Each structure stands twice: as C-alpha cells, then as structure tokens.
C-alpha cells in the first residue's frame, strides 16, 4: 500500500470502521429510545400531578364533565408547550450545526 500498510490490513480497518458506525447507530437509537421513554414518563407524571390536582377538586368514583374538559385542556396545553420546546430545540441544534462548520 501507499503507506506501507498491506491491502488486507486496509480492508480489515474499513470493515471495523463500518462495524463501529453500525454500533454507533445502534447506540444512538438506544439513547433516543431512552430519551423518548423519559420524556413520556415526564409527560405522564406532570399531567397526573399538575392537571389532576388542578382539575379534580373533589375526587370521586368518576370524573364530572367539567373535570374531564379541564383535564383535556390542561393535557393539550402541556403537549403544545412540549412541542414548542422540541421544535425550538431542533431549530437551535440545526443553527448550531451550521455555525460549527
């Protein structure tokens, strides 16, 4: 080879790099799955704690119509806020990657 490295060694390095990339993609996917699970748990916990405490003033065996409406609106507001934050984060990451080059 050009740098005193045999062609078979170069081929082995290329295979190892491809394998590393694949493993890195698997790891990234696993991290993304864990992040999504954490976000979902945060969403569930927040809705349960904040919305239920706000909307259900007298717990009973069933929810009244106004409690159901309140819970739906509270949940919608939280999900909307989460989407705004997620969109802003993606935009920030995109801008950051453009300035890093």
Tab-separated table of C-alpha atoms in Angstrom:
chain	number	residue	atom	x	y	z
A	1	UNK	CA	0.000	0.000	0.000
A	2	UNK	CA	0.950	3.647	-0.251
A	3	UNK	CA	1.861	3.999	3.424
A	4	UNK	CA	3.486	0.620	3.965
A	5	UNK	CA	0.185	-0.941	5.013
A	6	UNK	CA	-0.896	-4.085	3.245
A	7	UNK	CA	-4.181	-4.031	1.324
A	8	UNK	CA	-5.632	-6.701	3.610
A	9	UNK	CA	-4.941	-4.517	6.666
A	10	UNK	CA	-6.688	-1.582	4.999
A	11	UNK	CA	-9.650	-3.807	4.174
A	12	UNK	CA	-9.845	-5.025	7.794
A	13	UNK	CA	-9.782	-1.414	9.042
A	14	UNK	CA	-12.590	-0.477	6.676
A	15	UNK	CA	-14.692	-3.404	7.899
A	16	UNK	CA	-14.009	-2.457	11.534
A	17	UNK	CA	-14.965	1.169	10.861
A	18	UNK	CA	-18.197	0.106	9.187
A	19	UNK	CA	-18.963	-2.140	12.164
A	20	UNK	CA	-18.200	0.710	14.566
A	21	UNK	CA	-20.504	3.026	12.642
A	22	UNK	CA	-23.265	0.443	12.787
A	23	UNK	CA	-22.757	0.013	16.534
A	24	UNK	CA	-22.742	3.784	16.991
A	25	UNK	CA	-26.050	3.975	15.123
A	26	UNK	CA	-27.466	1.247	17.370
A	27	UNK	CA	-26.258	3.142	20.434
A	28	UNK	CA	-27.742	6.389	19.158
A	29	UNK	CA	-31.056	4.622	18.545
A	30	UNK	CA	-30.993	3.143	22.040
A	31	UNK	CA	-30.227	6.561	23.566
A	32	UNK	CA	-33.076	8.098	21.539
A	33	UNK	CA	-35.425	5.375	22.789
A	34	UNK	CA	-34.378	6.021	26.384
A	35	UNK	CA	-34.827	9.767	25.956
A	36	UNK	CA	-38.286	9.253	24.474
A	37	UNK	CA	-39.216	6.933	27.348
A	38	UNK	CA	-38.027	9.565	29.839
A	39	UNK	CA	-39.988	12.303	28.057
A	40	UNK	CA	-43.111	10.150	28.040
A	41	UNK	CA	-42.690	9.417	31.776
A	42	UNK	CA	-42.217	13.133	32.478
A	43	UNK	CA	-45.331	13.903	30.454
A	44	UNK	CA	-47.361	11.286	32.313
A	45	UNK	CA	-46.109	12.412	35.721
A	46	UNK	CA	-46.665	16.098	35.003
A	47	UNK	CA	-50.142	15.579	33.663
A	48	UNK	CA	-51.027	13.369	36.600
A	49	UNK	CA	-49.628	15.754	39.203
A	50	UNK	CA	-50.423	19.176	37.772
A	51	UNK	CA	-53.560	18.613	35.750
A	52	UNK	CA	-55.227	16.215	38.158
A	53	UNK	CA	-54.543	18.462	41.154
A	54	UNK	CA	-55.806	21.487	39.238
A	55	UNK	CA	-58.879	19.931	37.681
A	56	UNK	CA	-60.180	17.379	40.160
A	57	UNK	CA	-61.337	19.307	43.184
A	58	UNK	CA	-63.441	16.577	44.783
A	59	UNK	CA	-62.207	13.071	43.931
A	60	UNK	CA	-64.971	10.512	43.471
A	61	UNK	CA	-65.540	7.268	41.616
A	62	UNK	CA	-65.898	9.121	38.286
A	63	UNK	CA	-64.946	12.414	36.686
A	64	UNK	CA	-67.548	15.089	36.071
A	65	UNK	CA	-67.932	16.608	32.632
A	66	UNK	CA	-66.188	19.824	33.694
A	67	UNK	CA	-63.307	17.826	35.235
A	68	UNK	CA	-62.920	15.852	32.006
A	69	UNK	CA	-62.876	19.104	29.986
A	70	UNK	CA	-60.355	20.672	32.332
A	71	UNK	CA	-58.079	17.614	32.146
A	72	UNK	CA	-58.290	17.563	28.337
A	73	UNK	CA	-57.428	21.278	28.066
A	74	UNK	CA	-54.620	21.003	30.621
A	75	UNK	CA	-53.139	17.997	28.808
A	76	UNK	CA	-53.409	19.765	25.446
A	77	UNK	CA	-51.649	22.859	26.802
A	78	UNK	CA	-48.805	20.780	28.218
A	79	UNK	CA	-48.368	18.797	24.978
A	80	UNK	CA	-48.438	22.041	22.945
A	81	UNK	CA	-45.753	23.526	25.186
A	82	UNK	CA	-43.660	20.375	24.850
A	83	UNK	CA	-43.948	20.539	21.042
A	84	UNK	CA	-42.863	24.198	21.031
A	85	UNK	CA	-39.821	23.362	23.154
A	86	UNK	CA	-38.965	20.368	20.946
A	87	UNK	CA	-39.262	22.471	17.771
A	88	UNK	CA	-37.101	25.237	19.251
A	89	UNK	CA	-34.502	22.664	20.311
A	90	UNK	CA	-34.331	21.177	16.814
A	91	UNK	CA	-34.026	24.654	15.277
A	92	UNK	CA	-31.279	25.564	17.743
A	93	UNK	CA	-29.422	22.316	17.002
A	94	UNK	CA	-29.708	22.980	13.247
A	95	UNK	CA	-28.363	26.512	13.651
A	96	UNK	CA	-25.560	25.272	15.889
A	97	UNK	CA	-24.524	22.638	13.359
A	98	UNK	CA	-24.400	25.290	10.625
A	99	UNK	CA	-22.093	27.537	12.652
A	100	UNK	CA	-19.842	24.653	13.750
A	101	UNK	CA	-18.582	24.068	10.204
